[in-house]
């Protein structure tokens, strides 16, 4: 056995790529600066609020406060201009900033960390970041809702097939279909607003987990940082990541909604359906088949759901079974949230663009709406209403009418009155007024139904809210 194995040599069994030995592995697994540098602005405003409060409470001098704040502002400038040198040895954004502050202003920098810990500091920075992101998401969803409202308004009378099991069921309007998505994204936006309300409490001052003996004023820092109030339990404060989980669950549900419309776009763009055309801006060509126009943006929106849902499951799994209070496991929260946020923003933007730019082929939609005897229920309802037939019998008579139309390969409205009267003598030519697709949708005037007048009422209600 060779002796002389120093701690700086890499381990023969597992140290292949770590030339500098175990400490390099430790540094790599421990450091978060690679991703948490995104929190620099929140970290600096948190520190400014904290230093201001420490001075107001007589915990540090006004002089130290001023040099701390001056130094922090300079650091913010350095980061924004790209001049700042981040160091992995300093682990994270908090220590990178503090170490630079020491270089800039000397010993006063050491007073900034009085009455706080990185545990409440990171909770603060991340909350502020998630709050800002939720506000962006709220705006983005309002833009998407507006795009759907515009389309719905243009197409409140455009008839298309309504589907169940992706089989033609009953005619609806495209406006009504668009408004279904307005409802979904409207719920997502409500969830965003609730999440902002839930997280609107300031963690700073919880310190490591138990609070601090210094006479701090947590209400003051909460106010300065735009929070409603401080959190109430210091142990919960440093171990809570519900705000991140809520963001991810909202993102996941929203991504699922986006993927459903994305899927419909993909189907509707096929030559077989031909209901819509995407603009050139939101489609791509094929490198080999010149005739093709592919809905890549819709496909990618559909696919983003995978990683966003994955982020939710990842963070739920990180948090599961963690004992109170802070554990380093929680450092794994950020990448999931950053990735989901970036991709959700992109997916909402792409969907907003696709919806605004798409053109609708009304003739194709209308033809498909009438195919497959989609107004057969309207005929049965007419027999019940006008001839007083029991619904079961009306259903049977309608079945025979459909069979007749099928055997001559025509639509219900193309059958002759004589032929209809052979099936049931009570039928009059009034029946032709209800079996068209326009008549079918116009008749569905129940609240929330597809009749154009009802859809217009819903559009007006939403425009008022948006
Ligand atoms: N980088 C850490 C994180 O993201 C900051 C908190 C570190 N706290 C600690 N006790 N080591 O969670």
Tab-separated table of C-alpha atoms and ligand atoms in Angstrom:
chain	number	residue	atom	x	y	z
A	1	UNK	CA	0.000	0.000	0.000
A	2	UNK	CA	1.381	3.376	-0.847
A	3	UNK	CA	1.532	5.862	1.963
A	4	UNK	CA	1.803	9.563	1.094
A	5	UNK	CA	-1.868	10.020	0.069
A	6	UNK	CA	-2.479	13.652	0.905
A	7	UNK	CA	-5.919	15.169	1.385
A	8	UNK	CA	-5.402	17.312	-1.691
A	9	UNK	CA	-5.157	14.306	-4.015
A	10	UNK	CA	-8.380	13.064	-5.474
A	11	UNK	CA	-9.824	9.840	-4.111
A	12	UNK	CA	-9.026	6.883	-6.379
A	13	UNK	CA	-12.499	5.386	-6.095
A	14	UNK	CA	-14.711	8.399	-6.597
A	15	UNK	CA	-12.557	11.430	-7.176
A	16	UNK	CA	-11.899	11.041	-10.915
A	17	UNK	CA	-12.892	14.496	-11.980
A	18	UNK	CA	-12.116	16.304	-8.722
A	19	UNK	CA	-8.458	17.071	-9.065
A	20	UNK	CA	-8.415	19.085	-5.863
A	21	UNK	CA	-9.878	16.345	-3.658
A	22	UNK	CA	-12.993	16.105	-1.462
A	23	UNK	CA	-13.141	19.819	-0.665
A	24	UNK	CA	-13.831	20.544	-4.340
A	25	UNK	CA	-16.785	18.174	-4.269
A	26	UNK	CA	-18.036	19.858	-1.133
A	27	UNK	CA	-17.748	23.252	-2.769
A	28	UNK	CA	-19.612	22.094	-5.844
A	29	UNK	CA	-22.510	20.499	-3.989
A	30	UNK	CA	-22.742	23.322	-1.470
A	31	UNK	CA	-22.533	26.421	-3.625
A	32	UNK	CA	-25.689	28.092	-4.873
A	33	UNK	CA	-24.136	31.227	-6.373
A	34	UNK	CA	-24.514	29.722	-9.852
A	35	UNK	CA	-28.257	30.272	-9.602
A	36	UNK	CA	-29.043	32.435	-6.560
A	37	UNK	CA	-27.161	35.406	-8.056
A	38	UNK	CA	-30.561	36.052	-9.609
A	39	UNK	CA	-31.607	37.273	-6.151
A	40	UNK	CA	-29.007	40.056	-5.968
A	41	UNK	CA	-31.465	42.973	-6.130
A	42	UNK	CA	-33.705	41.462	-3.448
A	43	UNK	CA	-30.661	40.674	-1.300
A	44	UNK	CA	-29.438	44.258	-1.512
A	45	UNK	CA	-32.804	45.898	-0.822
A	46	UNK	CA	-33.299	43.505	2.096
A	47	UNK	CA	-29.924	44.527	3.511
A	48	UNK	CA	-30.643	48.229	3.035
A	49	UNK	CA	-33.959	47.877	4.912
A	50	UNK	CA	-32.258	45.859	7.639
A	51	UNK	CA	-29.382	48.349	8.099
A	52	UNK	CA	-31.832	51.262	8.163
A	53	UNK	CA	-33.831	49.537	10.878
A	54	UNK	CA	-30.703	48.628	12.910
A	55	UNK	CA	-29.709	52.312	12.956
A	56	UNK	CA	-33.220	53.501	13.796
A	57	UNK	CA	-33.194	51.140	16.775
A	58	UNK	CA	-29.754	52.341	17.896
A	59	UNK	CA	-28.177	48.939	17.197
A	60	UNK	CA	-25.666	50.407	14.714
A	61	UNK	CA	-24.602	54.019	14.234
A	62	UNK	CA	-25.955	56.281	11.522
A	63	UNK	CA	-22.439	56.512	10.166
A	64	UNK	CA	-22.118	52.753	9.764
A	65	UNK	CA	-25.587	52.617	8.233
A	66	UNK	CA	-24.591	55.198	5.636
A	67	UNK	CA	-21.393	53.480	4.656
A	68	UNK	CA	-23.177	50.104	4.501
A	69	UNK	CA	-25.905	51.510	2.249
A	70	UNK	CA	-23.383	53.352	0.071
A	71	UNK	CA	-21.367	50.159	-0.346
A	72	UNK	CA	-24.457	48.065	-1.127
A	73	UNK	CA	-25.539	50.516	-3.825
A	74	UNK	CA	-22.103	50.399	-5.361
A	75	UNK	CA	-22.232	46.588	-5.381
A	76	UNK	CA	-25.621	46.673	-7.105
A	77	UNK	CA	-24.070	48.890	-9.800
A	78	UNK	CA	-21.133	46.506	-10.181
A	79	UNK	CA	-23.424	43.512	-10.562
A	80	UNK	CA	-25.611	45.284	-13.099
A	81	UNK	CA	-22.667	46.455	-15.177
A	82	UNK	CA	-21.154	42.966	-15.175
A	83	UNK	CA	-18.054	44.100	-13.273
A	84	UNK	CA	-18.804	42.060	-10.135
A	85	UNK	CA	-16.772	38.910	-9.683
A	86	UNK	CA	-18.869	36.132	-8.207
A	87	UNK	CA	-16.957	33.525	-6.274
A	88	UNK	CA	-18.097	29.955	-5.713
A	89	UNK	CA	-15.878	29.788	-2.646
A	90	UNK	CA	-18.238	32.322	-1.065
A	91	UNK	CA	-21.111	29.891	-1.633
A	92	UNK	CA	-24.081	32.121	-2.241
A	93	UNK	CA	-25.317	35.592	-3.108
A	94	UNK	CA	-25.531	36.622	0.556
A	95	UNK	CA	-21.864	35.955	1.277
A	96	UNK	CA	-20.689	37.244	-2.091
A	97	UNK	CA	-22.329	40.591	-1.396
A	98	UNK	CA	-21.189	40.768	2.215
A	99	UNK	CA	-17.619	39.902	1.372
A	100	UNK	CA	-17.447	42.579	-1.319
A	101	UNK	CA	-18.949	45.041	1.155
A	102	UNK	CA	-16.110	44.305	3.573
A	103	UNK	CA	-13.586	45.022	0.832
A	104	UNK	CA	-15.331	48.277	-0.011
A	105	UNK	CA	-16.086	49.736	3.434
A	106	UNK	CA	-13.994	47.774	5.916
A	107	UNK	CA	-15.085	46.672	9.407
A	108	UNK	CA	-18.497	48.420	9.310
A	109	UNK	CA	-19.573	45.709	6.861
A	110	UNK	CA	-19.355	43.223	9.708
A	111	UNK	CA	-22.185	45.007	11.533
A	112	UNK	CA	-24.756	44.370	8.767
A	113	UNK	CA	-25.304	40.772	9.795
A	114	UNK	CA	-26.283	41.769	13.361
A	115	UNK	CA	-29.670	40.296	14.332
A	116	UNK	CA	-30.124	38.238	11.209
A	117	UNK	CA	-29.007	34.947	9.690
A	118	UNK	CA	-28.760	33.659	6.167
A	119	UNK	CA	-31.843	31.605	7.004
A	120	UNK	CA	-34.176	34.577	7.294
A	121	UNK	CA	-32.179	36.418	4.645
A	122	UNK	CA	-32.724	33.775	1.988
A	123	UNK	CA	-36.375	33.413	2.981
A	124	UNK	CA	-36.745	37.171	2.457
A	125	UNK	CA	-34.896	37.344	-0.856
A	126	UNK	CA	-36.788	34.423	-2.325
A	127	UNK	CA	-40.179	35.667	-1.148
A	128	UNK	CA	-39.537	39.036	-2.719
A	129	UNK	CA	-38.526	37.351	-5.958
A	130	UNK	CA	-41.568	35.071	-6.038
A	131	UNK	CA	-43.841	38.004	-5.220
A	132	UNK	CA	-42.491	39.989	-8.177
A	133	UNK	CA	-42.830	36.947	-10.403
A	134	UNK	CA	-46.443	36.430	-9.337
A	135	UNK	CA	-47.139	40.058	-10.227
A	136	UNK	CA	-45.634	39.483	-13.679
A	137	UNK	CA	-47.691	36.313	-14.089
A	138	UNK	CA	-50.848	38.192	-13.192
A	139	UNK	CA	-50.137	40.755	-15.931
A	140	UNK	CA	-49.245	38.079	-18.462
A	141	UNK	CA	-52.486	36.220	-17.739
A	142	UNK	CA	-54.471	39.431	-18.187
A	143	UNK	CA	-52.868	39.816	-21.618
A	144	UNK	CA	-53.744	36.249	-22.540
A	145	UNK	CA	-57.325	36.691	-21.334
A	146	UNK	CA	-57.596	39.870	-23.423
A	147	UNK	CA	-56.439	37.975	-26.519
A	148	UNK	CA	-59.095	35.291	-25.961
A	149	UNK	CA	-61.758	37.956	-25.326
A	150	UNK	CA	-60.935	39.624	-28.658
A	151	UNK	CA	-61.193	36.326	-30.512
A	152	UNK	CA	-64.422	35.483	-28.727
A	153	UNK	CA	-65.908	38.822	-29.687
A	154	UNK	CA	-64.950	38.396	-33.350
A	155	UNK	CA	-66.415	34.909	-33.353
A	156	UNK	CA	-69.429	35.071	-31.089
A	157	UNK	CA	-71.523	33.872	-34.059
A	158	UNK	CA	-69.019	31.529	-35.678
A	159	UNK	CA	-70.407	28.011	-35.458
A	160	UNK	CA	-68.087	25.086	-34.854
A	161	UNK	CA	-68.571	21.523	-33.680
A	162	UNK	CA	-68.563	21.059	-29.927
A	163	UNK	CA	-66.861	17.813	-28.952
A	164	UNK	CA	-67.083	15.190	-26.286
A	165	UNK	CA	-64.651	12.279	-26.574
A	166	UNK	CA	-63.290	14.354	-29.499
A	167	UNK	CA	-66.391	13.175	-31.369
A	168	UNK	CA	-68.722	15.789	-32.806
A	169	UNK	CA	-71.397	16.320	-30.162
A	170	UNK	CA	-73.445	19.506	-30.629
A	171	UNK	CA	-72.767	22.751	-32.450
A	172	UNK	CA	-71.274	25.538	-30.340
A	173	UNK	CA	-69.723	28.855	-31.263
A	174	UNK	CA	-66.003	29.468	-31.462
A	175	UNK	CA	-66.601	32.469	-29.223
A	176	UNK	CA	-68.065	30.188	-26.574
A	177	UNK	CA	-65.101	27.828	-26.894
A	178	UNK	CA	-62.647	30.733	-26.454
A	179	UNK	CA	-64.578	31.866	-23.390
A	180	UNK	CA	-64.024	28.452	-21.797
A	181	UNK	CA	-60.308	29.336	-21.779
A	182	UNK	CA	-61.055	32.781	-20.382
A	183	UNK	CA	-62.670	30.990	-17.427
A	184	UNK	CA	-59.610	28.767	-16.940
A	185	UNK	CA	-57.046	31.552	-17.130
A	186	UNK	CA	-59.303	33.731	-15.010
A	187	UNK	CA	-59.157	31.077	-12.274
A	188	UNK	CA	-55.381	30.911	-12.652
A	189	UNK	CA	-55.210	34.663	-12.183
A	190	UNK	CA	-57.355	34.438	-9.048
A	191	UNK	CA	-54.976	31.806	-7.688
A	192	UNK	CA	-52.070	34.163	-8.390
A	193	UNK	CA	-53.796	36.973	-6.481
A	194	UNK	CA	-54.476	34.717	-3.515
A	195	UNK	CA	-50.868	33.529	-3.501
A	196	UNK	CA	-49.654	37.145	-3.377
A	197	UNK	CA	-51.895	37.704	-0.372
A	198	UNK	CA	-50.607	34.540	1.339
A	199	UNK	CA	-46.931	35.379	0.968
A	200	UNK	CA	-47.218	39.030	1.857
A	201	UNK	CA	-45.454	38.664	5.228
A	202	UNK	CA	-41.873	39.640	5.932
A	203	UNK	CA	-39.501	36.918	7.190
A	204	UNK	CA	-36.547	39.163	8.057
A	205	UNK	CA	-35.802	39.242	11.789
A	206	UNK	CA	-36.679	35.595	12.417
A	207	UNK	CA	-32.879	35.193	12.431
A	208	UNK	CA	-31.545	31.613	12.462
A	209	UNK	CA	-34.823	30.186	13.826
A	210	UNK	CA	-35.438	31.512	17.321
A	211	UNK	CA	-35.581	35.283	16.885
A	212	UNK	CA	-32.917	37.614	18.267
A	213	UNK	CA	-32.064	39.385	21.551
A	214	UNK	CA	-31.508	42.739	19.757
A	215	UNK	CA	-34.336	45.278	19.982
A	216	UNK	CA	-35.223	45.044	16.290
A	217	UNK	CA	-38.384	46.427	14.710
A	218	UNK	CA	-39.776	43.828	12.333
A	219	UNK	CA	-42.798	45.958	11.501
A	220	UNK	CA	-40.468	48.635	10.209
A	221	UNK	CA	-38.563	46.299	7.876
A	222	UNK	CA	-41.826	44.684	6.735
A	223	UNK	CA	-43.197	48.083	5.776
A	224	UNK	CA	-40.000	49.226	4.082
A	225	UNK	CA	-39.959	46.105	1.935
A	226	UNK	CA	-43.598	46.407	0.907
A	227	UNK	CA	-44.991	43.555	3.002
A	228	UNK	CA	-48.349	43.741	4.786
A	229	UNK	CA	-46.860	42.621	8.121
A	230	UNK	CA	-44.068	40.475	9.618
A	231	UNK	CA	-44.448	36.682	9.911
A	232	UNK	CA	-45.528	35.525	13.372
A	233	UNK	CA	-43.455	32.440	14.134
A	234	UNK	CA	-39.687	32.498	13.688
A	235	UNK	CA	-39.374	28.701	13.398
A	236	UNK	CA	-42.008	28.479	10.677
A	237	UNK	CA	-40.545	31.519	8.947
A	238	UNK	CA	-37.178	29.979	8.160
A	239	UNK	CA	-38.558	26.557	7.297
A	240	UNK	CA	-41.529	27.617	5.187
A	241	UNK	CA	-41.443	27.317	1.403
A	242	UNK	CA	-45.206	27.249	0.879
A	243	UNK	CA	-44.941	30.405	-1.200
A	244	UNK	CA	-42.652	28.584	-3.645
A	245	UNK	CA	-44.897	25.520	-3.670
A	246	UNK	CA	-47.942	27.681	-4.273
A	247	UNK	CA	-46.206	29.406	-7.151
A	248	UNK	CA	-45.286	26.040	-8.650
A	249	UNK	CA	-48.742	24.561	-8.215
A	250	UNK	CA	-50.323	27.599	-9.836
A	251	UNK	CA	-47.768	27.352	-12.636
A	252	UNK	CA	-48.493	23.644	-13.073
A	253	UNK	CA	-52.264	24.113	-13.286
A	254	UNK	CA	-51.822	27.023	-15.681
A	255	UNK	CA	-49.405	24.980	-17.796
A	256	UNK	CA	-51.995	22.218	-17.968
A	257	UNK	CA	-54.553	24.742	-19.224
A	258	UNK	CA	-52.090	26.059	-21.789
A	259	UNK	CA	-51.330	22.546	-22.964
A	260	UNK	CA	-54.993	21.823	-23.583
A	261	UNK	CA	-55.398	24.734	-25.944
A	262	UNK	CA	-52.007	23.955	-27.468
A	263	UNK	CA	-53.276	20.473	-28.257
A	264	UNK	CA	-56.423	21.881	-29.849
A	265	UNK	CA	-54.297	24.199	-31.970
A	266	UNK	CA	-52.206	21.258	-33.139
A	267	UNK	CA	-55.342	19.317	-34.096
A	268	UNK	CA	-57.129	22.272	-35.680
A	269	UNK	CA	-54.140	23.190	-37.850
A	270	UNK	CA	-54.075	19.822	-39.575
A	271	UNK	CA	-55.344	19.881	-43.172
A	272	UNK	CA	-57.912	17.297	-42.034
A	273	UNK	CA	-59.496	19.772	-39.604
A	274	UNK	CA	-58.354	23.052	-41.144
A	275	UNK	CA	-60.261	25.114	-38.556
A	276	UNK	CA	-57.479	27.628	-38.011
A	277	UNK	CA	-54.245	28.890	-39.499
A	278	UNK	CA	-51.396	30.069	-37.343
A	279	UNK	CA	-49.490	33.129	-38.494
A	280	UNK	CA	-46.054	32.611	-40.022
A	281	UNK	CA	-44.661	34.206	-36.888
A	282	UNK	CA	-45.810	31.223	-34.837
A	283	UNK	CA	-45.123	28.342	-37.171
A	284	UNK	CA	-42.117	26.766	-38.832
A	285	UNK	CA	-41.409	24.993	-42.094
A	286	UNK	CA	-40.033	21.531	-42.631
A	287	UNK	CA	-36.444	21.182	-43.832
A	288	UNK	CA	-37.474	18.431	-46.263
A	289	UNK	CA	-41.194	18.778	-47.029
A	290	UNK	CA	-41.804	22.173	-48.636
A	291	UNK	CA	-45.599	22.050	-48.271
A	292	UNK	CA	-45.493	21.809	-44.478
A	293	UNK	CA	-46.276	24.437	-41.901
A	294	UNK	CA	-45.780	23.124	-38.419
A	295	UNK	CA	-47.290	24.388	-35.167
A	296	UNK	CA	-43.994	24.118	-33.260
A	297	UNK	CA	-44.817	26.867	-30.785
A	298	UNK	CA	-48.029	25.092	-29.786
A	299	UNK	CA	-46.196	21.805	-29.455
A	300	UNK	CA	-43.554	23.390	-27.248
A	301	UNK	CA	-46.176	25.077	-25.067
A	302	UNK	CA	-47.767	21.635	-24.716
A	303	UNK	CA	-44.383	20.141	-23.799
A	304	UNK	CA	-43.395	22.830	-21.260
A	305	UNK	CA	-46.077	21.383	-19.011
A	306	UNK	CA	-43.781	18.413	-18.418
A	307	UNK	CA	-40.951	20.378	-16.861
A	308	UNK	CA	-43.243	22.751	-14.955
A	309	UNK	CA	-45.200	19.888	-13.406
A	310	UNK	CA	-41.853	18.211	-12.737
A	311	UNK	CA	-40.648	21.242	-10.776
A	312	UNK	CA	-43.692	21.100	-8.540
A	313	UNK	CA	-43.146	17.423	-7.798
A	314	UNK	CA	-39.422	18.018	-7.234
A	315	UNK	CA	-39.942	20.718	-4.609
A	316	UNK	CA	-42.793	18.884	-2.899
A	317	UNK	CA	-40.424	15.957	-2.595
A	318	UNK	CA	-37.585	18.111	-1.240
A	319	UNK	CA	-39.845	19.548	1.465
A	320	UNK	CA	-41.499	16.287	2.414
A	321	UNK	CA	-40.338	14.999	5.799
A	322	UNK	CA	-37.938	17.892	6.529
A	323	UNK	CA	-37.715	18.433	10.278
A	324	UNK	CA	-38.065	22.031	11.499
A	325	UNK	CA	-36.475	24.447	11.000
A	326	UNK	CA	-34.072	25.256	8.122
A	327	UNK	CA	-32.167	22.459	6.382
A	328	UNK	CA	-29.815	22.867	3.463
A	329	UNK	CA	-32.188	20.733	1.390
A	330	UNK	CA	-34.181	23.906	0.981
A	331	UNK	CA	-31.487	25.444	-1.205
A	332	UNK	CA	-32.867	23.173	-3.941
A	333	UNK	CA	-36.011	25.305	-4.078
A	334	UNK	CA	-34.657	28.027	-6.340
A	335	UNK	CA	-33.736	26.298	-9.567
A	336	UNK	CA	-37.139	24.655	-9.768
A	337	UNK	CA	-38.941	27.942	-9.296
A	338	UNK	CA	-36.647	29.879	-11.648
A	339	UNK	CA	-37.005	27.293	-14.382
A	340	UNK	CA	-40.776	27.014	-14.025
A	341	UNK	CA	-41.158	30.801	-13.964
A	342	UNK	CA	-39.055	31.332	-17.070
A	343	UNK	CA	-40.871	28.661	-19.013
A	344	UNK	CA	-44.334	29.643	-17.857
A	345	UNK	CA	-43.688	33.252	-18.901
A	346	UNK	CA	-42.526	32.070	-22.296
A	347	UNK	CA	-45.453	29.695	-22.737
A	348	UNK	CA	-48.013	32.375	-21.836
A	349	UNK	CA	-46.356	34.847	-24.208
A	350	UNK	CA	-46.285	32.319	-27.058
A	351	UNK	CA	-49.909	31.384	-26.478
A	352	UNK	CA	-50.972	35.040	-26.366
A	353	UNK	CA	-49.244	35.592	-29.710
A	354	UNK	CA	-50.774	32.498	-31.288
A	355	UNK	CA	-54.272	33.392	-30.144
A	356	UNK	CA	-54.056	36.989	-31.378
A	357	UNK	CA	-52.552	36.077	-34.722
A	358	UNK	CA	-54.540	32.978	-35.650
A	359	UNK	CA	-57.079	33.136	-38.438
A	360	UNK	CA	-60.259	31.111	-38.313
A	361	UNK	CA	-61.696	29.250	-41.291
A	362	UNK	CA	-65.377	29.858	-40.612
A	363	UNK	CA	-66.587	27.788	-43.578
A	364	UNK	CA	-64.655	24.717	-42.454
A	365	UNK	CA	-65.833	25.091	-38.885
A	366	UNK	CA	-69.436	25.446	-39.994
A	367	UNK	CA	-69.293	22.460	-42.322
A	368	UNK	CA	-67.791	20.326	-39.567
A	369	UNK	CA	-70.374	21.618	-37.095
A	370	UNK	CA	-73.200	20.194	-39.194
A	371	UNK	CA	-71.487	16.929	-40.064
A	372	UNK	CA	-72.441	13.764	-38.248
A	373	UNK	CA	-76.056	14.897	-37.673
A	374	UNK	CA	-74.997	17.091	-34.804
A	375	UNK	CA	-78.443	18.739	-34.656
A	376	UNK	CA	-80.335	15.470	-34.140
A	377	UNK	CA	-81.010	16.455	-30.505
A	378	UNK	CA	-82.601	19.678	-31.759
A	379	UNK	CA	-84.995	17.619	-33.900
A	380	UNK	CA	-85.900	15.391	-30.952
A	381	UNK	CA	-86.449	18.441	-28.727
A	382	UNK	CA	-88.722	19.946	-31.433
A	383	UNK	CA	-90.823	16.755	-31.548
A	384	UNK	CA	-91.232	16.934	-27.764
A	385	UNK	CA	-92.029	20.648	-27.741
A	386	UNK	CA	-94.258	20.936	-30.816
A	387	UNK	CA	-95.884	17.518	-31.079
A	388	UNK	CA	-95.976	16.640	-27.405
A	389	UNK	CA	-94.087	13.352	-27.949
A	390	UNK	CA	-92.455	11.756	-24.915
A	391	UNK	CA	-88.674	12.268	-25.204
A	392	UNK	CA	-88.029	8.522	-25.604
A	393	UNK	CA	-90.373	8.324	-28.591
A	394	UNK	CA	-88.955	11.540	-30.051
A	395	UNK	CA	-85.487	9.978	-29.723
A	396	UNK	CA	-86.709	6.927	-31.662
A	397	UNK	CA	-88.338	9.003	-34.448
A	398	UNK	CA	-85.176	11.080	-34.739
A	399	UNK	CA	-83.140	7.909	-35.025
A	400	UNK	CA	-85.195	6.889	-38.047
A	401	UNK	CA	-84.783	10.351	-39.597
A	402	UNK	CA	-81.013	10.155	-39.136
A	403	UNK	CA	-80.940	6.658	-40.668
A	404	UNK	CA	-82.873	7.944	-43.681
A	405	UNK	CA	-80.518	10.893	-44.164
A	406	UNK	CA	-77.537	8.578	-43.802
A	407	UNK	CA	-78.926	6.185	-46.417
A	408	UNK	CA	-79.202	9.014	-48.933
A	409	UNK	CA	-75.970	10.668	-47.759
A	410	UNK	CA	-77.586	14.030	-47.107
A	411	UNK	CA	-77.987	16.406	-44.167
A	412	UNK	CA	-81.097	16.593	-42.020
A	413	UNK	CA	-82.110	19.914	-43.563
A	414	UNK	CA	-81.889	18.403	-47.095
A	415	UNK	CA	-84.632	15.798	-46.478
A	416	UNK	CA	-88.044	16.442	-48.049
A	417	UNK	CA	-91.083	17.121	-45.890
A	418	UNK	CA	-92.841	14.109	-47.478
A	419	UNK	CA	-90.026	11.812	-46.436
A	420	UNK	CA	-90.156	13.183	-42.885
A	421	UNK	CA	-93.929	12.812	-42.717
A	422	UNK	CA	-93.597	9.170	-43.767
A	423	UNK	CA	-91.669	8.697	-40.542
A	424	UNK	CA	-94.026	10.833	-38.432
A	425	UNK	CA	-97.123	12.451	-39.954
A	426	UNK	CA	-97.195	15.271	-37.402
A	427	UNK	CA	-93.930	16.812	-38.665
A	428	UNK	CA	-94.375	20.202	-40.397
A	429	UNK	CA	-91.991	22.379	-42.386
A	430	UNK	CA	-91.346	24.360	-39.174
A	431	UNK	CA	-88.875	21.624	-38.298
A	432	UNK	CA	-86.428	23.021	-40.866
A	433	UNK	CA	-86.079	26.096	-38.677
A	434	UNK	CA	-84.472	24.108	-35.851
A	435	UNK	CA	-82.205	21.597	-37.530
A	436	UNK	CA	-79.624	24.032	-38.907
A	437	UNK	CA	-76.440	24.622	-36.931
A	438	UNK	CA	-77.223	28.331	-36.514
A	439	UNK	CA	-80.651	27.550	-35.108
A	440	UNK	CA	-79.158	24.955	-32.816
A	441	UNK	CA	-76.692	27.343	-31.186
A	442	UNK	CA	-79.213	30.201	-31.093
A	443	UNK	CA	-81.621	28.004	-29.142
A	444	UNK	CA	-79.171	27.299	-26.314
A	445	UNK	CA	-79.997	30.389	-24.333
A	446	UNK	CA	-79.682	28.912	-20.842
A	447	UNK	CA	-77.283	30.847	-18.564
A	448	UNK	CA	-73.753	29.850	-19.583
A	449	UNK	CA	-75.029	28.336	-22.839
A	450	UNK	CA	-73.613	28.757	-26.338
A	451	UNK	CA	-76.272	31.116	-27.806
A	452	UNK	CA	-74.418	34.149	-29.246
A	453	UNK	CA	-76.406	36.558	-27.062
A	454	UNK	CA	-75.347	34.648	-23.912
A	455	UNK	CA	-71.728	34.516	-25.054
A	456	UNK	CA	-71.761	38.282	-25.666
A	457	UNK	CA	-73.031	38.827	-22.127
A	458	UNK	CA	-70.135	36.737	-20.780
A	459	UNK	CA	-67.644	38.679	-22.889
A	460	UNK	CA	-68.991	41.953	-21.513
A	461	UNK	CA	-68.798	40.632	-17.933
A	462	UNK	CA	-65.166	39.586	-18.380
A	463	UNK	CA	-64.155	42.785	-20.171
A	464	UNK	CA	-65.402	44.652	-17.176
A	465	UNK	CA	-63.221	42.489	-14.885
A	466	UNK	CA	-60.094	42.441	-17.047
B	1	LIG	N1	-27.709	29.398	0.073
B	1	LIG	C1	-28.561	29.049	1.155
B	1	LIG	C2	-29.946	28.647	0.629
B	1	LIG	O1	-30.196	28.915	-0.504
B	1	LIG	C3	-28.704	30.196	2.101
B	1	LIG	C4	-29.045	29.822	3.488
B	1	LIG	C5	-27.890	29.137	4.129
B	1	LIG	N2	-28.130	28.851	5.515
B	1	LIG	C6	-27.392	28.040	6.232
B	1	LIG	N3	-27.747	27.830	7.449
B	1	LIG	N4	-26.381	27.417	5.702
B	1	LIG	O2	-30.741	28.057	1.288
